[in-house]
Tab-separated table of C-alpha atoms and ligand atoms in Angstrom:
chain	number	residue	atom	x	y	z
A	211	UNK	CA	-5.393	-118.393	-2.734
A	212	UNK	CA	-5.999	-116.612	0.408
A	213	UNK	CA	-8.332	-113.297	-0.493
A	214	UNK	CA	-7.471	-109.398	0.658
A	215	UNK	CA	-9.592	-107.234	2.954
A	216	UNK	CA	-8.843	-103.925	2.706
A	217	UNK	CA	-11.082	-101.473	5.615
A	218	UNK	CA	-11.002	-98.667	6.468
A	219	UNK	CA	-11.140	-96.044	9.538
A	220	UNK	CA	-8.650	-98.915	10.603
A	221	UNK	CA	-7.743	-97.032	14.398
A	222	UNK	CA	-11.599	-97.683	14.669
A	223	UNK	CA	-14.253	-99.506	17.030
A	224	UNK	CA	-16.007	-101.822	13.647
A	225	UNK	CA	-12.306	-101.748	11.981
A	226	UNK	CA	-10.513	-103.752	14.931
A	227	UNK	CA	-12.726	-106.331	15.831
A	228	UNK	CA	-14.088	-107.225	12.256
A	229	UNK	CA	-9.753	-107.390	11.652
A	230	UNK	CA	-10.179	-109.224	14.214
A	231	UNK	CA	-13.027	-111.747	13.369
A	232	UNK	CA	-11.618	-111.803	9.367
A	233	UNK	CA	-8.207	-112.685	10.208
A	234	UNK	CA	-7.690	-116.074	10.774
A	235	UNK	CA	-9.646	-116.398	6.866
A	236	UNK	CA	-8.196	-113.506	5.136
A	237	UNK	CA	-5.555	-111.037	4.145
A	238	UNK	CA	-6.388	-108.572	6.404
A	239	UNK	CA	-5.500	-104.299	5.463
A	240	UNK	CA	-6.489	-101.481	7.977
A	241	UNK	CA	-6.047	-97.808	6.471
A	242	UNK	CA	-5.217	-95.564	8.618
A	243	UNK	CA	-5.245	-91.796	8.513
A	244	UNK	CA	-4.129	-89.484	11.894
A	245	UNK	CA	-4.154	-92.558	14.115
A	246	UNK	CA	-1.156	-96.123	14.446
A	247	UNK	CA	-2.594	-98.996	13.866
A	248	UNK	CA	-0.314	-102.558	15.293
A	249	UNK	CA	-2.470	-105.594	14.625
A	250	UNK	CA	-1.550	-109.348	15.104
A	251	UNK	CA	-2.652	-111.008	11.546
A	252	UNK	CA	-2.973	-107.672	10.130
A	253	UNK	CA	-0.921	-105.214	8.080
A	254	UNK	CA	-1.323	-102.180	8.037
A	255	UNK	CA	-1.278	-98.840	4.958
A	256	UNK	CA	-2.160	-95.438	5.511
A	257	UNK	CA	-4.651	-94.106	2.389
A	258	UNK	CA	-5.381	-90.485	2.144
A	259	UNK	CA	-9.287	-90.316	1.192
A	260	UNK	CA	-9.809	-87.596	0.294
A	261	UNK	CA	-6.440	-87.756	-3.380
A	262	UNK	CA	-8.692	-89.881	-5.147
A	263	UNK	CA	-6.395	-90.583	-7.745
A	264	UNK	CA	-3.881	-91.196	-5.384
A	265	UNK	CA	-6.375	-93.935	-3.898
A	266	UNK	CA	-6.915	-95.629	-6.467
A	267	UNK	CA	-3.644	-95.983	-7.645
A	268	UNK	CA	-3.627	-97.544	-4.054
A	269	UNK	CA	-6.363	-99.617	-5.115
A	270	UNK	CA	-4.050	-100.771	-7.906
A	271	UNK	CA	-1.144	-102.286	-6.222
A	272	UNK	CA	-3.341	-103.617	-3.763
A	273	UNK	CA	-5.742	-104.648	-5.337
A	274	UNK	CA	-8.355	-106.202	-2.733
A	275	UNK	CA	-11.098	-108.574	-2.921
A	276	UNK	CA	-13.555	-106.788	-1.031
A	277	UNK	CA	-13.330	-103.306	0.963
A	278	UNK	CA	-14.827	-102.114	3.941
A	279	UNK	CA	-16.081	-98.495	3.788
A	280	UNK	CA	-15.947	-97.967	7.564
A	281	UNK	CA	-13.559	-94.655	7.518
A	282	UNK	CA	-16.272	-91.785	9.920
A	283	UNK	CA	-16.675	-88.697	11.809
A	284	UNK	CA	-19.050	-90.558	13.718
A	285	UNK	CA	-19.125	-88.334	17.274
A	286	UNK	CA	-22.401	-86.560	16.946
A	287	UNK	CA	-22.124	-82.966	18.721
A	288	UNK	CA	-18.834	-82.433	16.464
A	289	UNK	CA	-20.604	-83.183	12.308
A	290	UNK	CA	-22.865	-80.819	14.822
A	291	UNK	CA	-20.107	-78.245	15.657
A	292	UNK	CA	-19.063	-78.816	11.561
A	293	UNK	CA	-21.047	-79.498	8.683
A	294	UNK	CA	-19.163	-78.846	6.191
A	295	UNK	CA	-16.465	-82.074	7.547
A	296	UNK	CA	-19.186	-83.964	8.643
A	297	UNK	CA	-20.484	-83.775	4.872
A	298	UNK	CA	-16.407	-83.841	3.786
A	299	UNK	CA	-15.640	-87.066	5.922
A	300	UNK	CA	-19.082	-89.163	5.857
A	301	UNK	CA	-20.180	-88.576	2.648
A	302	UNK	CA	-16.856	-86.849	-0.008
A	303	UNK	CA	-14.478	-89.798	1.316
A	304	UNK	CA	-17.027	-92.830	0.668
A	305	UNK	CA	-18.270	-90.841	-2.756
A	306	UNK	CA	-14.138	-91.403	-3.490
A	307	UNK	CA	-13.777	-94.869	-1.945
A	308	UNK	CA	-16.789	-95.903	-3.420
A	309	UNK	CA	-15.226	-94.799	-7.354
A	310	UNK	CA	-11.647	-95.894	-7.031
A	311	UNK	CA	-13.596	-99.558	-6.489
A	312	UNK	CA	-15.721	-98.927	-8.452
A	313	UNK	CA	-13.114	-98.458	-11.285
A	314	UNK	CA	-10.415	-101.704	-10.206
A	315	UNK	CA	-14.514	-103.374	-9.609
A	316	UNK	CA	-14.004	-104.579	-6.759
A	317	UNK	CA	-17.078	-105.290	-4.044
A	318	UNK	CA	-17.777	-102.601	-0.466
A	319	UNK	CA	-19.597	-102.459	2.131
A	320	UNK	CA	-19.778	-98.593	3.131
A	321	UNK	CA	-21.053	-98.627	7.069
A	322	UNK	CA	-23.937	-96.449	7.589
A	323	UNK	CA	-26.021	-95.727	10.661
A	324	UNK	CA	-29.369	-96.502	12.299
A	325	UNK	CA	-29.319	-92.853	12.801
A	326	UNK	CA	-31.577	-91.712	9.486
A	327	UNK	CA	-34.530	-91.952	11.367
A	328	UNK	CA	-37.297	-88.954	12.933
A	329	UNK	CA	-37.407	-92.205	15.589
A	330	UNK	CA	-41.117	-91.400	16.399
A	331	UNK	CA	-42.030	-94.624	15.448
A	332	UNK	CA	-40.047	-98.240	15.663
A	333	UNK	CA	-38.658	-100.629	13.120
A	334	UNK	CA	-37.373	-99.150	10.901
A	335	UNK	CA	-36.788	-100.994	7.048
A	336	UNK	CA	-34.659	-99.470	4.261
A	337	UNK	CA	-37.452	-98.136	2.453
A	338	UNK	CA	-39.132	-95.976	5.009
A	339	UNK	CA	-38.028	-91.858	4.516
A	340	UNK	CA	-34.632	-91.128	6.267
A	341	UNK	CA	-35.526	-88.241	8.573
A	342	UNK	CA	-32.314	-86.570	9.532
A	343	UNK	CA	-32.602	-85.124	13.048
A	344	UNK	CA	-29.012	-83.758	12.635
A	345	UNK	CA	-25.475	-82.901	11.140
A	346	UNK	CA	-24.539	-86.703	11.355
A	347	UNK	CA	-27.935	-87.691	9.862
A	348	UNK	CA	-27.847	-85.765	6.765
A	349	UNK	CA	-23.812	-86.723	6.106
A	350	UNK	CA	-24.939	-89.761	5.978
A	351	UNK	CA	-27.524	-90.309	3.521
A	352	UNK	CA	-25.451	-87.838	1.922
A	353	UNK	CA	-22.326	-89.853	1.788
A	354	UNK	CA	-24.920	-93.643	1.257
A	355	UNK	CA	-27.199	-91.271	-1.642
A	356	UNK	CA	-23.286	-90.850	-3.109
A	357	UNK	CA	-21.656	-94.790	-2.211
A	358	UNK	CA	-24.970	-95.879	-4.618
A	359	UNK	CA	-24.593	-93.098	-7.674
A	360	UNK	CA	-20.314	-94.408	-7.704
A	361	UNK	CA	-20.637	-97.697	-6.644
A	362	UNK	CA	-23.765	-99.587	-7.696
A	363	UNK	CA	-23.181	-102.341	-6.659
A	364	UNK	CA	-21.795	-101.285	-3.449
A	365	UNK	CA	-23.739	-102.935	0.019
A	366	UNK	CA	-24.781	-100.184	1.744
A	367	UNK	CA	-25.229	-102.049	5.409
A	368	UNK	CA	-27.524	-99.467	8.512
A	369	UNK	CA	-26.485	-100.882	11.500
A	370	UNK	CA	-25.323	-100.031	15.134
A	371	UNK	CA	-22.570	-102.264	16.941
A	372	UNK	CA	-20.994	-102.128	19.826
A	373	UNK	CA	-17.489	-104.450	21.073
A	374	UNK	CA	-14.239	-103.967	22.293
A	375	UNK	CA	-12.223	-100.515	21.908
A	376	UNK	CA	-8.854	-98.973	22.476
A	377	UNK	CA	-7.233	-96.745	24.740
A	378	UNK	CA	-8.274	-93.624	23.098
A	379	UNK	CA	-12.221	-95.101	21.781
A	380	UNK	CA	-14.135	-96.743	24.392
A	381	UNK	CA	-17.171	-97.990	23.598
A	382	UNK	CA	-20.683	-97.853	24.364
A	383	UNK	CA	-20.645	-101.542	25.490
A	384	UNK	CA	-16.551	-100.329	27.012
A	385	UNK	CA	-18.085	-97.434	28.750
A	386	UNK	CA	-20.592	-99.260	30.741
A	387	UNK	CA	-18.694	-102.104	31.513
A	388	UNK	CA	-15.183	-99.994	32.490
A	389	UNK	CA	-17.937	-97.679	34.899
A	390	UNK	CA	-19.102	-100.444	36.927
A	391	UNK	CA	-15.836	-102.415	37.876
A	392	UNK	CA	-14.932	-98.937	39.542
A	393	UNK	CA	-18.455	-98.773	41.065
A	394	UNK	CA	-18.921	-95.473	39.158
A	395	UNK	CA	-22.756	-94.942	39.014
A	396	UNK	CA	-23.938	-94.044	35.593
A	397	UNK	CA	-26.862	-92.803	33.919
A	398	UNK	CA	-28.439	-95.384	30.223
A	399	UNK	CA	-31.526	-93.100	28.653
A	400	UNK	CA	-34.536	-95.247	28.971
A	401	UNK	CA	-35.856	-93.591	26.388
A	402	UNK	CA	-33.639	-94.269	23.657
A	403	UNK	CA	-33.830	-96.595	22.072
A	404	UNK	CA	-32.096	-99.092	19.207
A	405	UNK	CA	-30.944	-103.070	18.406
A	406	UNK	CA	-27.512	-102.987	18.757
A	407	UNK	CA	-24.742	-106.383	17.914
A	408	UNK	CA	-21.810	-107.188	18.817
A	409	UNK	CA	-18.808	-105.971	15.454
A	410	UNK	CA	-18.291	-109.404	14.897
A	411	UNK	CA	-21.377	-110.264	14.103
A	412	UNK	CA	-21.854	-107.318	11.637
A	413	UNK	CA	-18.477	-108.625	9.969
A	414	UNK	CA	-19.643	-112.317	9.874
A	415	UNK	CA	-23.662	-111.152	8.629
A	416	UNK	CA	-21.838	-108.416	6.426
A	417	UNK	CA	-19.604	-111.198	4.810
A	418	UNK	CA	-22.080	-113.358	4.047
A	419	UNK	CA	-24.196	-110.755	2.587
A	420	UNK	CA	-21.499	-109.718	0.358
A	421	UNK	CA	-21.005	-113.652	-1.259
A	422	UNK	CA	-24.273	-113.436	-2.283
A	423	UNK	CA	-24.952	-111.716	-5.767
A	424	UNK	CA	-26.721	-108.730	-4.045
A	425	UNK	CA	-26.463	-104.478	-3.730
A	426	UNK	CA	-27.926	-101.599	-2.345
A	427	UNK	CA	-28.974	-100.679	1.598
A	428	UNK	CA	-29.871	-103.122	4.046
A	429	UNK	CA	-30.391	-103.262	7.396
A	430	UNK	CA	-28.265	-104.956	9.583
A	431	UNK	CA	-28.885	-104.790	13.407
A	432	UNK	CA	-29.426	-107.130	16.348
A	433	UNK	CA	-32.314	-109.121	17.546
A	434	UNK	CA	-33.994	-107.009	19.951
A	435	UNK	CA	-34.802	-103.490	20.292
A	436	UNK	CA	-33.970	-102.117	23.368
A	437	UNK	CA	-33.805	-99.148	25.861
A	438	UNK	CA	-29.959	-98.160	26.755
A	439	UNK	CA	-30.598	-98.147	29.924
A	440	UNK	CA	-32.249	-101.995	29.930
A	441	UNK	CA	-28.508	-102.625	27.839
A	442	UNK	CA	-26.463	-101.474	30.040
A	443	UNK	CA	-28.720	-103.228	33.366
A	444	UNK	CA	-28.764	-106.682	30.283
A	445	UNK	CA	-25.087	-105.926	29.796
A	446	UNK	CA	-23.878	-105.607	33.516
A	447	UNK	CA	-25.674	-108.821	34.475
A	448	UNK	CA	-23.545	-110.728	31.346
A	449	UNK	CA	-20.342	-109.750	33.366
A	450	UNK	CA	-21.709	-110.631	36.804
A	451	UNK	CA	-21.628	-106.948	38.186
A	452	UNK	CA	-23.841	-105.078	40.002
A	453	UNK	CA	-26.662	-103.042	37.892
A	454	UNK	CA	-27.750	-100.881	40.857
A	455	UNK	CA	-25.306	-98.188	39.832
A	456	UNK	CA	-26.953	-97.772	36.564
A	457	UNK	CA	-29.675	-94.465	37.239
A	458	UNK	CA	-32.925	-93.958	34.879
A	459	UNK	CA	-32.504	-90.997	32.224
A	460	UNK	CA	-34.708	-89.279	29.731
A	461	UNK	CA	-33.205	-88.196	26.719
A	462	UNK	CA	-35.459	-84.376	26.733
A	463	UNK	CA	-33.331	-83.758	30.398
A	464	UNK	CA	-30.083	-84.167	29.116
A	465	UNK	CA	-28.752	-80.966	27.550
A	466	UNK	CA	-27.435	-82.578	23.667
A	467	UNK	CA	-26.097	-79.772	21.810
A	468	UNK	CA	-27.713	-82.266	18.330
A	469	UNK	CA	-31.517	-83.526	18.030
A	470	UNK	CA	-31.006	-87.779	18.189
A	471	UNK	CA	-33.483	-90.107	17.382
A	472	UNK	CA	-34.878	-91.459	20.524
A	473	UNK	CA	-35.594	-95.025	18.683
A	474	UNK	CA	-32.709	-96.032	16.413
A	475	UNK	CA	-33.734	-99.862	15.820
A	476	UNK	CA	-33.459	-101.376	12.674
A	477	UNK	CA	-35.897	-103.609	11.162
A	478	UNK	CA	-33.507	-106.778	9.660
A	479	UNK	CA	-35.648	-108.895	7.909
A	480	UNK	CA	-34.562	-108.057	4.620
A	481	UNK	CA	-30.918	-108.857	5.366
A	482	UNK	CA	-32.051	-111.666	7.616
A	483	UNK	CA	-34.409	-113.448	4.678
A	484	UNK	CA	-30.849	-113.507	2.967
A	485	UNK	CA	-28.832	-115.529	5.785
A	486	UNK	CA	-31.640	-117.144	6.576
A	487	UNK	CA	-31.090	-116.924	10.329
A	488	UNK	CA	-31.936	-114.361	12.699
A	489	UNK	CA	-27.939	-111.752	13.582
A	490	UNK	CA	-28.204	-112.830	16.893
A	491	UNK	CA	-29.976	-112.497	20.683
A	492	UNK	CA	-28.350	-109.310	23.068
A	493	UNK	CA	-27.615	-112.746	25.621
A	494	UNK	CA	-25.370	-114.001	22.842
A	495	UNK	CA	-23.818	-111.090	22.206
A	496	UNK	CA	-22.933	-109.677	25.507
A	497	UNK	CA	-21.242	-114.154	26.161
A	498	UNK	CA	-19.467	-113.088	23.259
A	499	UNK	CA	-18.562	-110.269	24.258
A	500	UNK	CA	-17.148	-112.169	27.550
A	501	UNK	CA	-15.630	-114.783	25.692
A	502	UNK	CA	-14.102	-112.136	23.864
A	503	UNK	CA	-12.532	-111.103	26.619
A	504	UNK	CA	-12.024	-114.127	28.102
A	505	UNK	CA	-9.470	-114.410	24.904
A	506	UNK	CA	-7.625	-111.203	25.275
A	507	UNK	CA	-9.806	-109.093	22.209
A	508	UNK	CA	-9.150	-106.473	25.045
A	509	UNK	CA	-6.365	-106.317	25.915
A	510	UNK	CA	-5.009	-107.126	22.804
A	511	UNK	CA	-6.992	-103.835	21.334
A	512	UNK	CA	-6.540	-101.004	24.028
A	513	UNK	CA	-2.896	-101.229	22.960
A	514	UNK	CA	-3.495	-102.043	19.684
A	515	UNK	CA	-4.066	-97.681	18.705
A	516	UNK	CA	-1.920	-94.851	19.346
A	517	UNK	CA	-1.305	-91.331	18.045
B	845	NAP	N1	-20.451	-96.895	16.384
B	845	NAP	C1	-21.312	-96.901	15.875
B	845	NAP	O1	-21.937	-97.305	17.366
B	845	NAP	C2	-21.919	-97.076	15.163
B	845	NAP	C3	-23.210	-96.844	14.907
B	845	NAP	C4	-23.561	-97.107	14.060
B	845	NAP	C5	-23.317	-96.480	12.436
B	845	NAP	N2	-21.643	-96.061	12.859
B	845	NAP	C6	-20.376	-96.017	11.833
B	845	NAP	O2	-19.018	-97.068	11.455
B	845	NAP	C7	-18.575	-96.570	11.008
B	845	NAP	C8	-17.486	-96.687	12.044
B	845	NAP	O3	-17.707	-96.859	12.580
B	845	NAP	P1	-16.687	-96.523	13.947
B	845	NAP	O4	-17.682	-96.255	15.719
B	845	NAP	O5	-15.896	-97.141	14.100
B	845	NAP	O6	-15.418	-95.494	14.207
B	845	NAP	P2	-14.611	-94.870	15.300
B	845	NAP	O7	-14.074	-96.122	16.201
B	845	NAP	O8	-15.161	-92.655	15.693
B	845	NAP	O9	-13.441	-94.596	13.979
B	845	NAP	C9	-14.158	-94.257	12.741
B	845	NAP	C10	-12.559	-94.217	12.300
B	845	NAP	O10	-12.756	-93.057	10.772
B	845	NAP	C11	-11.216	-92.304	10.291
B	845	NAP	N3	-11.111	-91.178	9.863
B	845	NAP	C12	-11.385	-90.088	10.473
B	845	NAP	N4	-11.959	-88.966	10.075
B	845	NAP	C13	-10.981	-89.442	8.714
B	845	NAP	C14	-10.567	-88.538	7.811
B	845	NAP	N5	-10.327	-88.047	7.396
B	845	NAP	N6	-10.066	-89.697	6.324
B	845	NAP	C15	-9.346	-90.965	6.971
B	845	NAP	N7	-10.140	-92.029	7.496
B	845	NAP	C16	-11.016	-91.105	8.639
B	845	NAP	C17	-10.729	-92.630	11.905
B	845	NAP	O11	-9.065	-92.333	11.965
B	845	NAP	P3	-7.986	-91.167	13.004
B	845	NAP	O12	-9.054	-91.837	14.036
B	845	NAP	O13	-7.123	-91.472	12.478
B	845	NAP	O14	-8.368	-89.981	11.845
B	845	NAP	C18	-10.447	-93.629	12.616
B	845	NAP	O15	-10.703	-95.129	12.521
B	845	NAP	C19	-18.599	-95.202	10.377
B	845	NAP	O16	-19.065	-94.813	9.209
B	845	NAP	C20	-19.408	-94.852	11.103
B	845	NAP	O17	-20.401	-93.936	10.837
B	845	NAP	C21	-20.422	-96.551	14.084
């Protein structure tokens, strides 16, 4: 029997790509909020994650085998401007989803972030003490804590990903590729480091992890630590685009509303040991992103979400 997968934040960057990665083998349901979604191979279910009782009833009716909680308030500056909203979306809704899934004994993957640390060194591990610098990080950290309390068997994944977005939600890689294709100059920080992976690779690794009897918190980033500037240059090369429009910038000189960690790189050794493999080099992820575009993923996702 085909297993059912419910993904919250169904109009988001991660949910859409996760659905594409799994739709051949799973009955995928995208839980939506304000935006409307239409995606081949997935059904759509409007969810009010703020209504715990109704959510619990909806989960009972739908009876998914796995819930991936990918809804969130992801704009760091929006979270800084409205900490109460950040806490409500990133912590309270996460707790509701976790409680509803736990009540039905449904496995849960909760998507957290690489943004939880001060960023004064590299390769953060799961047991390093978080030191959130901004409201986004504080709300995601609280979300993790409440998810673990409400659903002790949940898998909490700290990560950073890229992939094809929709017209209203360009990803970091979309923005770089679109800019270079339009001949626009862009500035990328060479003093901010991270360890991203392709959204599909994250989904595949997460499904392999959840198939095992494991719970708790796992880092699930890419195999490489890289600066945002070098990420852009290597992405340009992988897509045969000129790298000369990419200028080096410094986060220190940028006037950003919220403080941001300069190093968000994760040590994903714990997950890799269980998986028996790495999560893939950036070159592999970029080539996969390119193959996705050739196969029509970019076009498909651009039109998948409407107001
Ligand atoms: N993007 C990254 O590189 C990155 C890095 C680390 C961690 N993460 C985490 O990964 C997860 C997915 O990120 P993403 O980039 O895919 O997000 P995204 O593209 O910004 O999408 C966010 C999703 O959350 C939904 N949402 C927002 N407020 C909601 C509410 N009040 N109730 C229900 N749904 C709500 C949105 O629906 P509407 O638009 O319809 O409101 C949208 O579907 C998030 O938890 C994020 O913190 C992301």
